PDB file of C-alpha atoms in Angstrom:
ATOM      1  CA  MET A  10     103.253 114.601  99.815  1.00 95.00           C
ATOM      2  CA  SER A  11     102.159 114.043 103.374  1.00 97.00           C
ATOM      3  CA  TYR A  12      99.559 115.213 105.841  1.00 97.00           C
ATOM      4  CA  ASN A  13     100.652 116.065 109.370  1.00 97.00           C
ATOM      5  CA  PHE A  14      97.483 115.429 111.334  1.00 96.00           C
ATOM      6  CA  ILE A  15      98.890 116.747 114.609  1.00 94.00           C
ATOM      7  CA  LEU A  16      99.783 120.184 113.238  1.00 97.00           C
ATOM      8  CA  ASN A  17      97.122 119.988 110.486  1.00 97.00           C
ATOM      9  CA  TYR A  18      99.166 120.822 107.395  1.00 97.00           C
ATOM     10  CA  ILE A  19     100.081 119.240 104.076  1.00 97.00           C
ATOM     11  CA  GLY A  20     103.748 119.097 103.135  1.00 97.00           C
ATOM     12  CA  TYR A  21     105.561 118.163  99.986  1.00 97.00           C
ATOM     13  CA  ASP A  22     109.009 117.521  98.612  1.00 97.00           C
ATOM     14  CA  ASP A  23     109.231 118.778  95.039  1.00 95.00           C
ATOM     15  CA  ILE A  24     112.328 116.687  94.310  1.00 97.00           C
ATOM     16  CA  ARG A  25     110.647 113.503  95.569  1.00 96.00           C
ATOM     17  CA  ILE A  26     107.530 114.256  93.503  1.00 96.00           C
ATOM     18  CA  GLU A  27     109.619 114.414  90.321  1.00 95.00           C
ATOM     19  CA  GLU A  28     111.427 111.198  91.282  1.00 95.00           C
ATOM     20  CA  ALA A  29     108.134 109.424  91.998  1.00 94.00           C
ATOM     21  CA  ILE A  30     106.768 110.362  88.598  1.00 95.00           C
ATOM     22  CA  THR A  31     109.884 109.159  86.776  1.00 94.00           C
ATOM     23  CA  GLU A  32     109.753 105.864  88.744  1.00 94.00           C
ATOM     24  CA  MET A  33     106.291 105.122  87.344  1.00 94.00           C
ATOM     25  CA  GLN A  34     106.135 102.566  84.523  1.00 92.00           C
ATOM     26  CA  ASP A  35     103.403 104.599  82.856  1.00 93.00           C
ATOM     27  CA  PRO A  36     103.921 108.146  84.180  1.00 95.00           C
ATOM     28  CA  VAL A  37     101.220 110.736  84.580  1.00 97.00           C
ATOM     29  CA  SER A  38     101.637 114.474  84.172  1.00 97.00           C
ATOM     30  CA  LEU A  39     103.113 116.520  86.988  1.00 97.00           C
ATOM     31  CA  LYS A  40      99.816 118.393  87.214  1.00 97.00           C
ATOM     32  CA  SER A  41      97.783 115.182  87.593  1.00 98.00           C
ATOM     33  CA  TYR A  42     100.217 113.836  90.186  1.00 98.00           C
ATOM     34  CA  ILE A  43     100.079 116.974  92.309  1.00 97.00           C
ATOM     35  CA  GLN A  44      96.308 117.301  92.016  1.00 98.00           C
ATOM     36  CA  ALA A  45      95.623 113.646  92.834  1.00 98.00           C
ATOM     37  CA  PHE A  46      97.936 113.548  95.823  1.00 98.00           C
ATOM     38  CA  THR A  47      96.696 116.915  97.062  1.00 98.00           C
ATOM     39  CA  LEU A  48      93.171 115.481  96.988  1.00 98.00           C
ATOM     40  CA  HIS A  49      94.505 112.404  98.786  1.00 98.00           C
ATOM     41  CA  GLU A  50      96.150 114.473 101.519  1.00 98.00           C
ATOM     42  CA  LEU A  51      92.976 116.547 101.833  1.00 98.00           C
ATOM     43  CA  GLY A  52      91.238 113.182 102.204  1.00 98.00           C
ATOM     44  CA  HIS A  53      93.400 112.570 105.266  1.00 98.00           C
ATOM     45  CA  ALA A  54      92.513 116.038 106.572  1.00 98.00           C
ATOM     46  CA  LEU A  55      88.829 115.153 106.285  1.00 98.00           C
ATOM     47  CA  ASP A  56      89.589 112.097 108.456  1.00 98.00           C
ATOM     48  CA  ARG A  57      91.567 114.130 111.006  1.00 98.00           C
ATOM     49  CA  ASP A  58      89.400 113.188 114.006  1.00 98.00           C
ATOM     50  CA  ALA A  59      90.064 109.486 113.408  1.00 98.00           C
ATOM     51  CA  LEU A  60      93.767 110.206 112.949  1.00 98.00           C
ATOM     52  CA  LEU A  61      93.833 112.164 116.201  1.00 98.00           C
ATOM     53  CA  ASP A  62      92.018 109.287 117.930  1.00 98.00           C
ATOM     54  CA  SER A  63      94.880 107.011 116.808  1.00 98.00           C
ATOM     55  CA  LEU A  64      97.543 109.195 118.416  1.00 97.00           C
ATOM     56  CA  THR A  65      97.945 106.988 121.512  1.00 98.00           C
ATOM     57  CA  LYS A  66      98.546 103.917 119.334  1.00 98.00           C
ATOM     58  CA  THR A  67     100.807 105.882 116.985  1.00 97.00           C
ATOM     59  CA  LEU A  68     102.934 106.929 119.960  1.00 97.00           C
ATOM     60  CA  GLU A  69     103.095 103.306 121.173  1.00 98.00           C
ATOM     61  CA  TYR A  70     104.453 102.232 117.789  1.00 98.00           C
ATOM     62  CA  TYR A  71     106.909 105.126 117.777  1.00 98.00           C
ATOM     63  CA  GLU A  72     108.192 104.264 121.265  1.00 98.00           C
ATOM     64  CA  MET A  73     108.530 100.593 120.389  1.00 98.00           C
ATOM     65  CA  LYS A  74     110.590 101.447 117.304  1.00 98.00           C
ATOM     66  CA  LYS A  75     112.678 103.936 119.230  1.00 98.00           C
ATOM     67  CA  ASN A  76     113.412 101.481 122.034  1.00 98.00           C
ATOM     68  CA  SER A  77     114.156  98.358 120.002  1.00 98.00           C
ATOM     69  CA  THR A  78     116.483  97.502 117.173  1.00 98.00           C
ATOM     70  CA  LYS A  79     115.263  96.374 113.760  1.00 98.00           C
ATOM     71  CA  TYR A  80     116.564  92.908 114.624  1.00 98.00           C
ATOM     72  CA  GLU A  81     114.470  92.845 117.816  1.00 98.00           C
ATOM     73  CA  GLN A  82     111.399  94.107 115.966  1.00 98.00           C
ATOM     74  CA  TYR A  83     111.654  91.319 113.401  1.00 97.00           C
ATOM     75  CA  SER A  84     112.677  88.498 115.739  1.00 96.00           C
ATOM     76  CA  ASP A  85     110.192  89.097 118.577  1.00 97.00           C
ATOM     77  CA  SER A  86     106.688  88.046 117.566  1.00 96.00           C
ATOM     78  CA  ASN A  87     105.082  90.574 119.941  1.00 97.00           C
ATOM     79  CA  LEU A  88     107.036  93.475 118.441  1.00 98.00           C
ATOM     80  CA  LEU A  89     106.424  92.245 114.910  1.00 98.00           C
ATOM     81  CA  ALA A  90     102.715  91.952 115.739  1.00 98.00           C
ATOM     82  CA  MET A  91     102.795  95.642 116.632  1.00 98.00           C
ATOM     83  CA  LEU A  92     104.327  96.428 113.230  1.00 98.00           C
ATOM     84  CA  ILE A  93     101.577  94.406 111.555  1.00 98.00           C
ATOM     85  CA  GLU A  94      98.950  96.242 113.577  1.00 98.00           C
ATOM     86  CA  GLU A  95     100.495  99.573 112.560  1.00 98.00           C
ATOM     87  CA  HIS A  96     100.445  98.543 108.892  1.00 98.00           C
ATOM     88  CA  GLU A  97      96.766  97.631 109.177  1.00 98.00           C
ATOM     89  CA  MET A  98      95.952 100.948 110.809  1.00 98.00           C
ATOM     90  CA  ASN A  99      97.888 102.886 108.155  1.00 98.00           C
ATOM     91  CA  ILE A 100      96.262 100.946 105.312  1.00 98.00           C
ATOM     92  CA  SER A 101      92.849 101.752 106.741  1.00 98.00           C
ATOM     93  CA  PHE A 102      93.723 105.449 106.879  1.00 98.00           C
ATOM     94  CA  GLU A 103      95.080 105.334 103.327  1.00 98.00           C
ATOM     95  CA  GLU A 104      91.929 103.666 102.036  1.00 98.00           C
ATOM     96  CA  THR A 105      89.763 106.279 103.754  1.00 98.00           C
ATOM     97  CA  ALA A 106      91.880 109.123 102.361  1.00 98.00           C
ATOM     98  CA  TRP A 107      91.517 107.731  98.822  1.00 98.00           C
ATOM     99  CA  VAL A 108      87.735 107.351  99.258  1.00 98.00           C
ATOM    100  CA  ASN A 109      87.585 110.980 100.386  1.00 98.00           C
ATOM    101  CA  ALA A 110      89.841 112.034  97.500  1.00 98.00           C
ATOM    102  CA  GLU A 111      87.559 110.244  95.060  1.00 98.00           C
ATOM    103  CA  LYS A 112      84.547 112.115  96.443  1.00 98.00           C
ATOM    104  CA  LEU A 113      86.408 115.410  96.067  1.00 98.00           C
ATOM    105  CA  ASN A 114      87.436 114.541  92.526  1.00 98.00           C
ATOM    106  CA  ARG A 115      83.860 113.619  91.622  1.00 98.00           C
ATOM    107  CA  GLU A 116      82.718 116.978  92.962  1.00 98.00           C
ATOM    108  CA  TYR A 117      85.462 119.135  91.434  1.00 97.00           C
ATOM    109  CA  GLY A 118      86.686 117.044  88.480  1.00 97.00           C
ATOM    110  CA  LEU A 119      90.341 117.973  88.840  1.00 98.00           C
ATOM    111  CA  VAL A 120      92.054 114.737  87.799  1.00 98.00           C
ATOM    112  CA  ASP A 121      91.187 112.483  84.871  1.00 98.00           C
ATOM    113  CA  TRP A 122      90.035 109.128  86.214  1.00 98.00           C
ATOM    114  CA  ALA A 123      92.714 107.044  84.506  1.00 98.00           C
ATOM    115  CA  SER A 124      95.472 109.070  86.176  1.00 98.00           C
ATOM    116  CA  PHE A 125      93.608 109.149  89.482  1.00 98.00           C
ATOM    117  CA  GLU A 126      93.232 105.353  89.576  1.00 98.00           C
ATOM    118  CA  LYS A 127      96.834 104.813  88.526  1.00 97.00           C
ATOM    119  CA  LEU A 128      98.088 107.085  91.322  1.00 98.00           C
ATOM    120  CA  LYS A 129      95.714 105.603  93.883  1.00 98.00           C
ATOM    121  CA  ASN A 130      96.911 102.102  92.991  1.00 97.00           C
ATOM    122  CA  GLN A 131     100.550 103.194  93.144  1.00 95.00           C
ATOM    123  CA  GLY A 132     100.033 104.866  96.510  1.00 95.00           C
ATOM    124  CA  MET A 133      98.190 101.896  98.006  1.00 98.00           C
ATOM    125  CA  ALA A 134     100.699  99.405  96.589  1.00 97.00           C
ATOM    126  CA  THR A 135     103.465 100.982  98.650  1.00 94.00           C
ATOM    127  CA  TYR A 136     101.606 100.269 101.889  1.00 98.00           C
ATOM    128  CA  LEU A 137     100.299  96.871 100.817  1.00 98.00           C
ATOM    129  CA  LYS A 138     103.722  95.575  99.712  1.00 98.00           C
ATOM    130  CA  LEU A 139     105.349  96.504 103.034  1.00 98.00           C
ATOM    131  CA  TYR A 140     102.439  94.954 104.921  1.00 98.00           C
ATOM    132  CA  ALA A 141     102.592  91.726 102.898  1.00 98.00           C
ATOM    133  CA  LYS A 142     106.342  91.452 103.446  1.00 98.00           C
ATOM    134  CA  ASP A 143     106.074  91.934 107.209  1.00 98.00           C
ATOM    135  CA  LEU A 144     103.026  89.647 107.453  1.00 98.00           C
ATOM    136  CA  GLN A 145     104.960  86.897 105.676  1.00 98.00           C
ATOM    137  CA  LEU A 146     107.850  87.334 108.131  1.00 97.00           C
ATOM    138  CA  TYR A 147     105.422  87.322 111.056  1.00 98.00           C
ATOM    139  CA  ASN A 148     103.758  84.093 109.904  1.00 97.00           C
ATOM    140  CA  LYS A 149     107.161  82.486 109.388  1.00 96.00           C
ATOM    141  CA  LEU A 150     108.253  83.541 112.882  1.00 96.00           C
ATOM    142  CA  LEU A 151     105.064  82.109 114.412  1.00 95.00           C
ATOM    143  CA  SER A 152     105.569  78.830 112.516  1.00 94.00           C
ATOM    144  CA  GLU A 153     109.122  78.573 113.817  1.00 93.00           C
ATOM    145  CA  GLN A 154     107.918  79.218 117.365  1.00 90.00           C
ATOM    146  CA  ILE A 155     105.252  76.516 117.050  1.00 90.00           C
ATOM    147  CA  GLU A 156     107.857  74.058 115.722  1.00 87.00           C
ATOM    148  CA  GLN A 157     110.096  74.792 118.710  1.00 88.00           C
ATOM    149  CA  ILE A 158     107.251  74.079 121.105  1.00 86.00           C
ATOM    150  CA  ALA A 159     106.200  70.847 119.374  1.00 74.00           C
TER     151      ALA A 159
END
């Protein structure tokens, strides 16, 4: 599921939802998955003003990716720094969306808390793993640059 903050709508891919559930080590019900991620996407909608405020930066990241190869992005410390910055921005938005989703779930009681936490952790892990991987590459690249200077 995803929230398009520019056009203000929530989208979903029913095939991907089924795949995501089957990929879980300890799957939740389809109903819990859809309810939890709907609350999460509504959590993004509640944060729409902040998302809209990030549009300039989002477009900078998009242009950088469009105008450089993956090799350039991961071998140029300035470009890789932009990817890190984008990860940090996205993680912040994800955390806010989950906080908002939790508030909605407390108010409406749609998803059992065990399933909610499991799905929140799964959703956040996706962003955090990519961030950690790129941050490790960034730190390695900086170390190599320092060694070349020394």
